[in-house]
Amino acid sequence: MADDTTDTKSSNQMWGGRFASGPDAIMEEINASIGFDKKLFAQDIRGSIAHATMLAHQGIITTDDKDKIVHGLNTILSEIESGNFEFSRQLEDIHMNVEARLATLIGPAAGRLHTARSRNDQVALDFRLWVKEELQKTERMLTGLIAAFLDRAEEHAESVMPGFTHLQTAQPVTFGHHCMAYVEMFGRDRSRVRHAIEHLDESPIGAAALAGTGYPIDRHMTAKALGFREPTRNSIDTVSDRDFAIEFLSIAAIAGMHLSRLAEEIVIWSTPQFGFVRLSDAFSTGSSIMPQKKNPDAAELVRAKTGRINGSLVALLTIMKGLPLAYSKDMQEDKEQVFDAAESLELAIAAMTGMVRDMTINTARMKAAAGSGYSTATDLADWLVREAGLPFRDAHHVTGRAVALAESKGCDLAELPLSDLQAIHPDITDKVYDVLTVEASVASRKSFGGTAPSEVRKQIAFWRARN
Ligand code: ARG
């Protein structure tokens, strides 16, 4: 509950003309959005300045009134920025808080600002501007995360680690290649962000309540002044559309899912059992009872933030799904979801960028693990196809017998004596040992997008140029 509740029963000064009394206290509480939409103050003021300037340009208000309005709005902007503005819950939202203050500052001219617009197109504008800026910020942050991965990939283009499927050792890969998998994921997130900016780059202001307006406004002028590509084309859709917010949340949910998978890997890799990475002190915590512990809390919280983001996406989809056109007050509930998800996403990307840059990679441990679990079995099968002319299915079978033998002897494939291998298939020669090492295994996988260090370096160069 906001702390500015006063029990006045006078009708609202912005829309109270046909109301005899003010709202019930509960009505005021459920109706007010100022507690969260005050975040939109800068966008609201920018939008109003552009609107007033256009109204004067079109001769709808006088230049004198426009000057007063712009001056007053700039005063309000600095009042809010410096913390010298008193927000009132009775005035419901940011739009009416700003306009009421403008009336106090400049008098009757303030009443002309709301000509040819409605809070419906006003809020659509403010929120779009906010989401656009947030998307631009997300784009920059993802670029930072991608850069962190590119640096680690370059450093570890040759470091061998086990590649997994089903979290069972599958085939050796390089850590650089694994890092580049995340570059692909976050690169896709970044291009989704760029597309979303293009989608939302249309100006809602001038759609008015839902039907447009009879005043001779110039929507192209306001669109340009506010940095939009063009005005929206349908006034009904304009005030009832929140796709831009839902797109932001979908992108955040997908990026969050990627961040969470990475978080999960970091949690696993940093256990003493795996020991692939060591987190820096800056991104881990200790235990109050177990002195030996170093916990990957930041990674765990990134994993958990994803849950919040998913919740926000589902909440807004659910808020919107039953609404008839055009605006309904339900839509006021859009902002908190987006603000909360944006905060979570920013934190998660920042924490991950720090962790990725700071963590120490235990290459010896990774390499040892890469060689265990018969990870070069596929290489043996491929050798039998290539050098002994076996069909792949037969080679698979022969290799399976070699793995079973090694398992029964408790050794690696490379440790089986040649006589053992030849007993399984007479065409095996001692040349086979060349492909049974993890280095030879990764170096051989030169197919486009494969794990060979030469391929990984090509992909790093591609992404560095792509930006
Ligand atoms: N605070 C409202 C919102 O966030 C502004 C729009 C109100 N429009 C209206 N017709 N009551 O959605």
CSV table of C-alpha atoms and ligand atoms in Angstrom, one decimal:
chain,number,residue,atom,x,y,z
A,1,MET,CA,0.0,0.0,0.0
A,2,ALA,CA,1.4,3.4,-0.9
A,3,ASP,CA,2.0,5.8,2.0
A,4,ASP,CA,0.3,8.8,0.5
A,5,THR,CA,-3.3,7.7,1.2
A,6,THR,CA,-5.4,10.7,2.3
A,7,ASP,CA,-9.1,10.3,2.8
A,8,THR,CA,-10.4,13.0,0.5
A,9,LYS,CA,-13.7,12.3,-1.2
A,10,SER,CA,-13.4,15.1,-3.7
A,11,SER,CA,-13.8,13.9,-7.3
A,12,ASN,CA,-10.7,13.5,-9.5
A,13,GLN,CA,-9.4,16.8,-10.9
A,14,MET,CA,-8.4,15.1,-14.2
A,15,TRP,CA,-11.6,13.3,-15.1
A,16,GLY,CA,-14.1,14.1,-12.3
A,17,GLY,CA,-16.5,16.2,-14.2
A,18,ARG,CA,-19.4,13.8,-14.1
A,19,PHE,CA,-18.5,12.4,-10.7
A,20,ALA,CA,-20.2,13.6,-7.5
A,21,SER,CA,-17.7,12.1,-5.1
A,22,GLY,CA,-14.3,10.6,-5.0
A,23,PRO,CA,-13.4,6.9,-5.1
A,24,ASP,CA,-13.6,4.5,-2.2
A,25,ALA,CA,-10.2,3.9,-0.5
A,26,ILE,CA,-10.0,0.4,-2.0
A,27,MET,CA,-10.9,1.7,-5.4
A,28,GLU,CA,-8.1,4.2,-5.2
A,29,GLU,CA,-5.7,1.4,-4.1
A,30,ILE,CA,-6.6,-1.0,-6.8
A,31,ASN,CA,-6.7,1.7,-9.5
A,32,ALA,CA,-3.4,3.4,-8.8
A,33,SER,CA,-0.4,2.5,-10.8
A,34,ILE,CA,1.9,5.4,-9.8
A,35,GLY,CA,3.7,3.0,-7.4
A,36,PHE,CA,5.4,1.4,-10.4
A,37,ASP,CA,4.7,3.5,-13.5
A,38,LYS,CA,6.6,6.4,-12.1
A,39,LYS,CA,9.5,4.6,-13.8
A,40,LEU,CA,8.1,6.0,-17.0
A,41,PHE,CA,8.5,9.6,-16.1
A,42,ALA,CA,11.3,10.5,-18.6
A,43,GLN,CA,9.4,8.8,-21.4
A,44,ASP,CA,6.1,10.5,-20.4
A,45,ILE,CA,7.7,13.9,-20.4
A,46,ARG,CA,9.6,13.3,-23.7
A,47,GLY,CA,6.3,12.2,-25.3
A,48,SER,CA,4.4,15.2,-24.0
A,49,ILE,CA,7.1,17.7,-25.3
A,50,ALA,CA,6.9,16.1,-28.8
A,51,HIS,CA,3.1,16.2,-28.7
A,52,ALA,CA,2.9,19.8,-27.6
A,53,THR,CA,5.5,20.8,-30.2
A,54,MET,CA,3.4,19.2,-32.9
A,55,LEU,CA,0.2,20.8,-31.6
A,56,ALA,CA,1.8,24.2,-31.9
A,57,HIS,CA,3.3,23.5,-35.3
A,58,GLN,CA,-0.2,22.5,-36.6
A,59,GLY,CA,-1.7,25.6,-35.1
A,60,ILE,CA,-3.8,23.6,-32.6
A,61,ILE,CA,-2.3,25.4,-29.6
A,62,THR,CA,-0.4,28.7,-29.6
A,63,THR,CA,3.4,28.9,-29.6
A,64,ASP,CA,3.1,30.8,-26.3
A,65,ASP,CA,1.2,27.9,-24.6
A,66,LYS,CA,3.6,25.4,-26.1
A,67,ASP,CA,6.6,27.3,-24.7
A,68,LYS,CA,5.0,27.3,-21.3
A,69,ILE,CA,4.2,23.6,-21.5
A,70,VAL,CA,7.7,22.6,-22.6
A,71,HIS,CA,9.3,24.8,-19.9
A,72,GLY,CA,7.1,23.4,-17.2
A,73,LEU,CA,7.7,19.8,-18.3
A,74,ASN,CA,11.4,20.3,-18.2
A,75,THR,CA,11.1,21.7,-14.7
A,76,ILE,CA,9.1,18.6,-13.7
A,77,LEU,CA,11.8,16.4,-15.3
A,78,SER,CA,14.5,18.0,-13.1
A,79,GLU,CA,12.3,17.9,-10.0
A,80,ILE,CA,11.7,14.1,-10.5
A,81,GLU,CA,15.4,13.4,-11.3
A,82,SER,CA,16.6,15.3,-8.2
A,83,GLY,CA,14.0,13.6,-6.0
A,84,ASN,CA,12.0,16.7,-5.4
A,85,PHE,CA,8.7,15.6,-6.7
A,86,GLU,CA,5.8,14.4,-4.6
A,87,PHE,CA,4.0,11.6,-6.3
A,88,SER,CA,0.3,11.3,-5.3
A,89,ARG,CA,-1.7,8.0,-5.4
A,90,GLN,CA,-4.9,10.0,-5.8
A,91,LEU,CA,-3.6,11.1,-9.1
A,92,GLU,CA,-3.5,7.4,-10.1
A,93,ASP,CA,-0.6,7.3,-12.6
A,94,ILE,CA,2.5,9.0,-13.9
A,95,HIS,CA,0.5,10.8,-16.7
A,96,MET,CA,-1.8,12.5,-14.3
A,97,ASN,CA,0.8,13.2,-11.7
A,98,VAL,CA,2.9,15.0,-14.3
A,99,GLU,CA,-0.1,16.9,-15.8
A,100,ALA,CA,-1.4,18.0,-12.4
A,101,ARG,CA,2.0,19.4,-11.5
A,102,LEU,CA,2.2,21.2,-14.8
A,103,ALA,CA,-1.1,22.9,-14.0
A,104,THR,CA,0.4,24.1,-10.7
A,105,LEU,CA,3.5,25.3,-12.4
A,106,ILE,CA,2.1,27.1,-15.5
A,107,GLY,CA,-1.7,27.4,-14.9
A,108,PRO,CA,-4.4,27.1,-17.5
A,109,ALA,CA,-2.0,26.4,-20.5
A,110,ALA,CA,-1.4,23.0,-18.9
A,111,GLY,CA,-5.0,22.0,-19.8
A,112,ARG,CA,-4.2,22.3,-23.5
A,113,LEU,CA,-1.5,19.6,-23.5
A,114,HIS,CA,-4.0,16.8,-23.5
A,115,THR,CA,-5.7,18.0,-26.7
A,116,ALA,CA,-5.9,15.3,-29.4
A,117,ARG,CA,-4.6,12.5,-27.2
A,118,SER,CA,-5.7,10.1,-24.5
A,119,ARG,CA,-4.0,8.3,-21.7
A,120,ASN,CA,-4.5,5.2,-23.9
A,121,ASP,CA,-2.1,6.3,-26.6
A,122,GLN,CA,0.0,8.1,-24.0
A,123,VAL,CA,0.7,5.0,-22.0
A,124,ALA,CA,1.2,2.9,-25.2
A,125,LEU,CA,3.8,5.5,-26.2
A,126,ASP,CA,5.6,5.8,-22.8
A,127,PHE,CA,5.8,2.0,-22.4
A,128,ARG,CA,7.0,1.4,-26.0
A,129,LEU,CA,9.8,4.0,-25.5
A,130,TRP,CA,10.8,2.3,-22.3
A,131,VAL,CA,10.8,-1.2,-23.7
A,132,LYS,CA,12.8,0.1,-26.8
A,133,GLU,CA,15.5,1.5,-24.5
A,134,GLU,CA,15.6,-1.7,-22.5
A,135,LEU,CA,16.0,-3.8,-25.6
A,136,GLN,CA,18.8,-1.6,-26.7
A,137,LYS,CA,20.5,-2.1,-23.3
A,138,THR,CA,19.9,-5.8,-23.5
A,139,GLU,CA,21.6,-5.8,-26.9
A,140,ARG,CA,24.7,-4.1,-25.5
A,141,MET,CA,24.8,-6.5,-22.5
A,142,LEU,CA,24.5,-9.6,-24.7
A,143,THR,CA,27.3,-8.2,-26.9
A,144,GLY,CA,29.4,-8.0,-23.7
A,145,LEU,CA,28.6,-11.6,-22.7
A,146,ILE,CA,29.4,-12.8,-26.3
A,147,ALA,CA,32.7,-11.0,-26.1
A,148,ALA,CA,33.6,-12.8,-22.8
A,149,PHE,CA,32.9,-16.1,-24.4
A,150,LEU,CA,34.9,-15.3,-27.5
A,151,ASP,CA,37.9,-14.5,-25.4
A,152,ARG,CA,37.6,-17.7,-23.4
A,153,ALA,CA,37.1,-19.7,-26.6
A,154,GLU,CA,40.2,-18.2,-28.1
A,155,GLU,CA,42.2,-19.0,-25.0
A,156,HIS,CA,41.0,-22.6,-25.0
A,157,ALA,CA,40.6,-23.4,-28.7
A,158,GLU,CA,42.9,-26.5,-28.0
A,159,SER,CA,41.9,-27.4,-24.5
A,160,VAL,CA,40.2,-30.8,-24.6
A,161,MET,CA,37.2,-31.7,-22.5
A,162,PRO,CA,34.6,-34.4,-22.6
A,163,GLY,CA,31.6,-33.7,-24.7
A,164,PHE,CA,28.4,-35.1,-23.3
A,165,THR,CA,25.1,-36.4,-24.4
A,166,HIS,CA,22.7,-37.5,-21.6
A,167,LEU,CA,25.4,-36.1,-19.4
A,168,GLN,CA,27.3,-39.2,-20.2
A,169,THR,CA,30.8,-38.8,-21.7
A,170,ALA,CA,30.3,-39.0,-25.4
A,171,GLN,CA,33.2,-37.7,-27.5
A,172,PRO,CA,36.1,-35.4,-26.8
A,173,VAL,CA,35.5,-31.8,-27.7
A,174,THR,CA,37.4,-28.6,-27.0
A,175,PHE,CA,36.4,-26.2,-24.3
A,176,GLY,CA,36.7,-23.4,-27.0
A,177,HIS,CA,34.0,-25.3,-29.0
A,178,HIS,CA,31.8,-25.6,-26.0
A,179,CYS,CA,32.1,-21.8,-25.3
A,180,MET,CA,31.2,-21.1,-28.9
A,181,ALA,CA,28.0,-23.1,-28.5
A,182,TYR,CA,27.0,-20.3,-26.0
A,183,VAL,CA,28.1,-17.7,-28.5
A,184,GLU,CA,25.6,-19.1,-31.0
A,185,MET,CA,22.8,-19.1,-28.4
A,186,PHE,CA,23.4,-15.6,-27.1
A,187,GLY,CA,23.9,-14.5,-30.7
A,188,ARG,CA,20.4,-15.7,-31.6
A,189,ASP,CA,19.1,-13.9,-28.5
A,190,ARG,CA,20.7,-10.7,-29.7
A,191,SER,CA,19.2,-11.0,-33.2
A,192,ARG,CA,15.8,-11.6,-31.6
A,193,VAL,CA,16.4,-8.4,-29.7
A,194,ARG,CA,17.2,-6.6,-32.9
A,195,HIS,CA,14.1,-7.9,-34.6
A,196,ALA,CA,12.0,-6.8,-31.7
A,197,ILE,CA,13.3,-3.3,-31.9
A,198,GLU,CA,12.3,-3.2,-35.5
A,199,HIS,CA,8.8,-4.5,-34.7
A,200,LEU,CA,8.1,-2.0,-32.1
A,201,ASP,CA,9.6,1.0,-33.9
A,202,GLU,CA,6.2,2.6,-34.6
A,203,SER,CA,4.8,5.6,-32.8
A,204,PRO,CA,1.4,5.1,-31.0
A,205,ILE,CA,0.8,8.8,-30.1
A,206,GLY,CA,-2.1,10.3,-32.0
A,207,ALA,CA,-4.2,7.2,-31.9
A,208,ALA,CA,-6.0,9.0,-29.1
A,209,ALA,CA,-8.6,7.0,-27.1
A,210,LEU,CA,-9.0,4.4,-29.9
A,211,ALA,CA,-10.5,6.1,-32.9
A,212,GLY,CA,-8.0,8.8,-33.9
A,213,THR,CA,-8.9,12.4,-33.6
A,214,GLY,CA,-10.6,15.2,-35.5
A,215,TYR,CA,-7.8,17.7,-34.8
A,216,PRO,CA,-5.4,18.2,-37.7
A,217,ILE,CA,-2.4,16.5,-36.0
A,218,ASP,CA,0.7,15.3,-37.7
A,219,ARG,CA,1.6,11.8,-36.5
A,220,HIS,CA,4.6,11.6,-38.8
A,221,MET,CA,6.1,14.6,-37.1
A,222,THR,CA,5.7,13.2,-33.5
A,223,ALA,CA,7.0,9.8,-34.7
A,224,LYS,CA,10.1,11.4,-36.1
A,225,ALA,CA,10.7,13.6,-33.1
A,226,LEU,CA,10.5,10.5,-30.8
A,227,GLY,CA,12.9,8.5,-32.9
A,228,PHE,CA,10.4,6.1,-34.3
A,229,ARG,CA,10.6,4.8,-37.9
A,230,GLU,CA,6.9,5.7,-38.6
A,231,PRO,CA,3.5,6.0,-36.9
A,232,THR,CA,1.3,3.0,-36.3
A,233,ARG,CA,-1.4,2.4,-38.9
A,234,ASN,CA,-4.5,1.4,-36.9
A,235,SER,CA,-5.7,3.4,-34.0
A,236,ILE,CA,-7.7,0.6,-32.4
A,237,ASP,CA,-4.8,-1.8,-32.6
A,238,THR,CA,-2.4,0.9,-31.3
A,239,VAL,CA,-4.1,1.3,-28.0
A,240,SER,CA,-4.8,-2.4,-27.5
A,241,ASP,CA,-1.5,-3.8,-28.6
A,242,ARG,CA,1.0,-5.0,-26.0
A,243,ASP,CA,2.9,-7.4,-28.4
A,244,PHE,CA,6.1,-5.3,-27.9
A,245,ALA,CA,6.0,-6.1,-24.2
A,246,ILE,CA,5.2,-9.8,-24.7
A,247,GLU,CA,8.0,-10.0,-27.3
A,248,PHE,CA,10.4,-8.5,-24.8
A,249,LEU,CA,9.3,-11.1,-22.2
A,250,SER,CA,9.6,-14.0,-24.7
A,251,ILE,CA,13.1,-12.9,-25.6
A,252,ALA,CA,13.9,-12.6,-22.0
A,253,ALA,CA,12.5,-16.0,-21.3
A,254,ILE,CA,14.5,-17.6,-24.1
A,255,ALA,CA,17.7,-15.8,-23.1
A,256,GLY,CA,17.0,-16.7,-19.5
A,257,MET,CA,16.7,-20.4,-20.4
A,258,HIS,CA,20.1,-20.2,-22.1
A,259,LEU,CA,21.6,-18.4,-19.1
A,260,SER,CA,20.1,-21.1,-16.8
A,261,ARG,CA,21.6,-23.9,-18.8
A,262,LEU,CA,24.9,-22.3,-18.5
A,263,ALA,CA,24.3,-21.7,-14.8
A,264,GLU,CA,23.5,-25.4,-14.4
A,265,GLU,CA,26.8,-26.4,-16.2
A,266,ILE,CA,28.8,-24.1,-14.0
A,267,VAL,CA,27.2,-25.6,-10.9
A,268,ILE,CA,28.1,-29.1,-12.1
A,269,TRP,CA,31.6,-28.1,-13.4
A,270,SER,CA,32.5,-26.4,-10.1
A,271,THR,CA,31.8,-29.5,-7.9
A,272,PRO,CA,34.9,-31.2,-6.5
A,273,GLN,CA,33.7,-34.3,-8.4
A,274,PHE,CA,34.0,-32.6,-11.7
A,275,GLY,CA,36.5,-29.9,-10.8
A,276,PHE,CA,36.5,-28.5,-14.4
A,277,VAL,CA,36.3,-24.8,-13.2
A,278,ARG,CA,37.0,-22.9,-10.2
A,279,LEU,CA,34.8,-19.8,-9.6
A,280,SER,CA,36.5,-16.6,-8.5
A,281,ASP,CA,35.9,-15.4,-4.9
A,282,ALA,CA,34.0,-12.5,-6.5
A,283,PHE,CA,31.2,-14.8,-7.7
A,284,SER,CA,30.9,-17.4,-5.0
A,285,THR,CA,30.1,-17.6,-1.3
A,286,GLY,CA,31.2,-19.6,1.7
A,287,SER,CA,29.3,-21.7,4.1
A,288,SER,CA,28.7,-20.5,7.7
A,289,ILE,CA,29.2,-24.0,9.0
A,290,MET,CA,31.4,-25.9,6.5
A,291,PRO,CA,34.7,-24.0,6.1
A,292,GLN,CA,35.8,-26.0,3.1
A,293,LYS,CA,32.9,-24.9,0.9
A,294,LYS,CA,32.8,-22.5,-2.0
A,295,ASN,CA,29.3,-22.3,-3.3
A,296,PRO,CA,28.2,-21.2,-6.8
A,297,ASP,CA,25.4,-18.9,-5.5
A,298,ALA,CA,25.5,-16.5,-8.4
A,299,ALA,CA,25.0,-19.3,-10.9
A,300,GLU,CA,22.2,-20.8,-8.8
A,301,LEU,CA,20.5,-17.4,-8.6
A,302,VAL,CA,20.8,-17.0,-12.4
A,303,ARG,CA,19.1,-20.4,-12.7
A,304,ALA,CA,16.3,-19.2,-10.4
A,305,LYS,CA,15.8,-15.8,-12.0
A,306,THR,CA,14.7,-17.7,-15.1
A,307,GLY,CA,11.7,-18.9,-13.2
A,308,ARG,CA,10.6,-15.3,-12.4
A,309,ILE,CA,11.0,-14.3,-16.1
A,310,ASN,CA,8.9,-17.2,-17.3
A,311,GLY,CA,6.3,-16.3,-14.7
A,312,SER,CA,6.1,-12.7,-16.1
A,313,LEU,CA,5.7,-14.0,-19.6
A,314,VAL,CA,2.9,-16.3,-18.7
A,315,ALA,CA,1.3,-13.6,-16.6
A,316,LEU,CA,1.2,-11.0,-19.4
A,317,LEU,CA,0.0,-13.5,-22.0
A,318,THR,CA,-2.8,-14.4,-19.5
A,319,ILE,CA,-3.7,-10.8,-18.8
A,320,MET,CA,-4.1,-10.1,-22.5
A,321,LYS,CA,-5.7,-13.3,-23.8
A,322,GLY,CA,-9.3,-12.4,-22.9
A,323,LEU,CA,-9.4,-8.7,-23.7
A,324,PRO,CA,-11.8,-7.4,-26.3
A,325,LEU,CA,-10.5,-4.5,-28.4
A,326,ALA,CA,-9.4,-1.8,-27.6
A,327,TYR,CA,-8.0,-0.6,-24.3
A,328,SER,CA,-9.0,-2.2,-21.0
A,329,LYS,CA,-7.7,-1.4,-17.6
A,330,ASP,CA,-6.3,-4.9,-17.3
A,331,MET,CA,-3.5,-3.7,-19.4
A,332,GLN,CA,-2.2,-1.5,-16.6
A,333,GLU,CA,-0.9,-4.8,-15.1
A,334,ASP,CA,1.6,-5.1,-18.0
A,335,LYS,CA,4.3,-2.9,-16.6
A,336,GLU,CA,5.3,-4.7,-13.4
A,337,GLN,CA,5.9,-7.9,-15.3
A,338,VAL,CA,8.2,-6.2,-17.8
A,339,PHE,CA,10.0,-4.2,-15.1
A,340,ASP,CA,10.7,-7.2,-13.0
A,341,ALA,CA,11.8,-9.4,-15.9
A,342,ALA,CA,14.1,-6.7,-17.2
A,343,GLU,CA,15.7,-6.3,-13.8
A,344,SER,CA,16.2,-10.1,-13.5
A,345,LEU,CA,17.6,-10.4,-17.0
A,346,GLU,CA,20.0,-7.6,-16.6
A,347,LEU,CA,21.3,-9.0,-13.4
A,348,ALA,CA,21.6,-12.5,-14.8
A,349,ILE,CA,23.5,-11.4,-17.9
A,350,ALA,CA,25.8,-9.2,-15.8
A,351,ALA,CA,26.5,-12.0,-13.3
A,352,MET,CA,27.2,-14.5,-16.1
A,353,THR,CA,29.5,-12.2,-17.9
A,354,GLY,CA,31.5,-11.7,-14.7
A,355,MET,CA,31.6,-15.5,-14.0
A,356,VAL,CA,32.7,-16.4,-17.5
A,357,ARG,CA,35.5,-13.9,-17.5
A,358,ASP,CA,36.7,-14.7,-14.0
A,359,MET,CA,36.5,-18.5,-13.7
A,360,THR,CA,39.7,-20.6,-13.8
A,361,ILE,CA,39.6,-23.5,-16.2
A,362,ASN,CA,41.3,-26.7,-14.9
A,363,THR,CA,42.5,-27.9,-18.3
A,364,ALA,CA,44.4,-31.0,-16.8
A,365,ARG,CA,41.2,-32.1,-15.1
A,366,MET,CA,39.1,-31.6,-18.2
A,367,LYS,CA,41.6,-33.5,-20.4
A,368,ALA,CA,41.8,-36.5,-18.0
A,369,ALA,CA,38.0,-36.7,-17.9
A,370,ALA,CA,37.9,-36.4,-21.7
A,371,GLY,CA,39.9,-39.6,-22.1
A,372,SER,CA,37.9,-41.6,-19.6
A,373,GLY,CA,34.6,-43.3,-20.4
A,374,TYR,CA,35.8,-44.7,-23.8
A,375,SER,CA,35.3,-41.3,-25.4
A,376,THR,CA,37.4,-42.2,-28.4
A,377,ALA,CA,35.3,-45.3,-29.3
A,378,THR,CA,33.8,-43.6,-32.3
A,379,ASP,CA,37.3,-42.8,-33.5
A,380,LEU,CA,38.2,-46.5,-33.3
A,381,ALA,CA,35.1,-47.3,-35.3
A,382,ASP,CA,35.9,-44.6,-37.9
A,383,TRP,CA,39.4,-46.0,-38.2
A,384,LEU,CA,38.1,-49.4,-38.9
A,385,VAL,CA,35.9,-48.0,-41.7
A,386,ARG,CA,38.7,-45.9,-43.1
A,387,GLU,CA,41.7,-48.1,-42.8
A,388,ALA,CA,40.3,-51.7,-42.7
A,389,GLY,CA,37.3,-51.0,-45.1
A,390,LEU,CA,34.6,-52.3,-42.7
A,391,PRO,CA,31.0,-51.1,-43.1
A,392,PHE,CA,30.3,-48.7,-40.2
A,393,ARG,CA,27.7,-51.0,-38.6
A,394,ASP,CA,30.4,-53.8,-38.4
A,395,ALA,CA,33.0,-51.4,-37.2
A,396,HIS,CA,30.5,-50.2,-34.5
A,397,HIS,CA,30.1,-53.9,-33.4
A,398,VAL,CA,33.9,-54.6,-33.3
A,399,THR,CA,34.5,-51.4,-31.3
A,400,GLY,CA,31.8,-52.4,-28.9
A,401,ARG,CA,33.6,-55.6,-28.2
A,402,ALA,CA,36.9,-53.7,-27.6
A,403,VAL,CA,35.1,-51.4,-25.2
A,404,ALA,CA,33.7,-54.4,-23.3
A,405,LEU,CA,37.1,-55.9,-23.1
A,406,ALA,CA,38.7,-52.7,-21.8
A,407,GLU,CA,35.9,-52.4,-19.3
A,408,SER,CA,36.4,-56.0,-18.0
A,409,LYS,CA,40.2,-55.2,-17.7
A,410,GLY,CA,39.5,-51.9,-16.1
A,411,CYS,CA,41.6,-49.9,-18.6
A,412,ASP,CA,41.2,-47.4,-21.4
A,413,LEU,CA,40.9,-48.3,-25.0
A,414,ALA,CA,44.4,-46.9,-25.7
A,415,GLU,CA,45.8,-49.2,-22.9
A,416,LEU,CA,44.6,-52.5,-24.6
A,417,PRO,CA,47.6,-54.3,-26.0
A,418,LEU,CA,47.6,-54.8,-29.8
A,419,SER,CA,47.3,-58.5,-29.4
A,420,ASP,CA,44.0,-58.0,-27.6
A,421,LEU,CA,42.7,-55.7,-30.4
A,422,GLN,CA,43.9,-58.1,-33.1
A,423,ALA,CA,42.0,-60.9,-31.4
A,424,ILE,CA,38.9,-58.9,-31.9
A,425,HIS,CA,39.7,-58.0,-35.5
A,426,PRO,CA,42.8,-59.2,-37.3
A,427,ASP,CA,43.1,-56.0,-39.5
A,428,ILE,CA,43.8,-53.7,-36.6
A,429,THR,CA,47.4,-52.5,-36.7
A,430,ASP,CA,49.4,-50.4,-34.2
A,431,LYS,CA,48.5,-47.3,-36.3
A,432,VAL,CA,45.2,-47.4,-34.5
A,433,TYR,CA,46.8,-45.9,-31.4
A,434,ASP,CA,47.2,-42.6,-33.2
A,435,VAL,CA,43.4,-42.0,-33.2
A,436,LEU,CA,42.8,-43.2,-29.7
A,437,THR,CA,44.2,-40.1,-28.1
A,438,VAL,CA,41.8,-37.2,-27.3
A,439,GLU,CA,43.9,-34.7,-29.2
A,440,ALA,CA,43.9,-36.7,-32.3
A,441,SER,CA,40.2,-37.2,-31.9
A,442,VAL,CA,39.3,-33.5,-31.7
A,443,ALA,CA,41.8,-32.6,-34.4
A,444,SER,CA,40.2,-35.0,-36.8
A,445,ARG,CA,36.7,-33.4,-36.5
A,446,LYS,CA,37.3,-30.8,-39.2
A,447,SER,CA,33.8,-30.8,-40.7
A,448,PHE,CA,32.2,-27.3,-40.9
A,449,GLY,CA,31.1,-26.4,-37.3
A,450,GLY,CA,33.1,-29.3,-35.9
A,451,THR,CA,35.2,-29.3,-32.8
A,452,ALA,CA,38.7,-29.3,-34.4
A,453,PRO,CA,40.7,-26.3,-33.1
A,454,SER,CA,41.1,-25.1,-36.7
A,455,GLU,CA,37.3,-25.0,-37.1
A,456,VAL,CA,36.7,-23.4,-33.8
A,457,ARG,CA,39.2,-20.6,-34.7
A,458,LYS,CA,37.2,-20.0,-37.9
A,459,GLN,CA,34.0,-19.6,-36.0
A,460,ILE,CA,35.7,-17.2,-33.5
A,461,ALA,CA,36.9,-15.1,-36.5
A,462,PHE,CA,33.3,-15.2,-37.9
A,463,TRP,CA,31.8,-13.9,-34.7
A,464,ARG,CA,34.5,-11.3,-34.1
A,465,ALA,CA,33.7,-9.8,-37.5
A,466,ARG,CA,30.0,-10.1,-37.1
A,467,ASN,CA,29.6,-8.2,-33.9
B,1,ARG,N1,-2.4,3.9,-15.9
B,1,ARG,C1,-3.0,3.5,-17.1
B,1,ARG,C2,-2.3,2.2,-17.6
B,1,ARG,O1,-1.2,2.0,-17.2
B,1,ARG,C3,-3.0,4.5,-18.1
B,1,ARG,C4,-4.1,4.4,-19.1
B,1,ARG,C5,-5.4,4.7,-18.5
B,1,ARG,N2,-6.5,4.8,-19.5
B,1,ARG,C6,-7.7,4.8,-19.1
B,1,ARG,N3,-8.6,4.9,-20.1
B,1,ARG,N4,-8.1,4.7,-17.9
B,1,ARG,O2,-2.8,1.5,-18.4
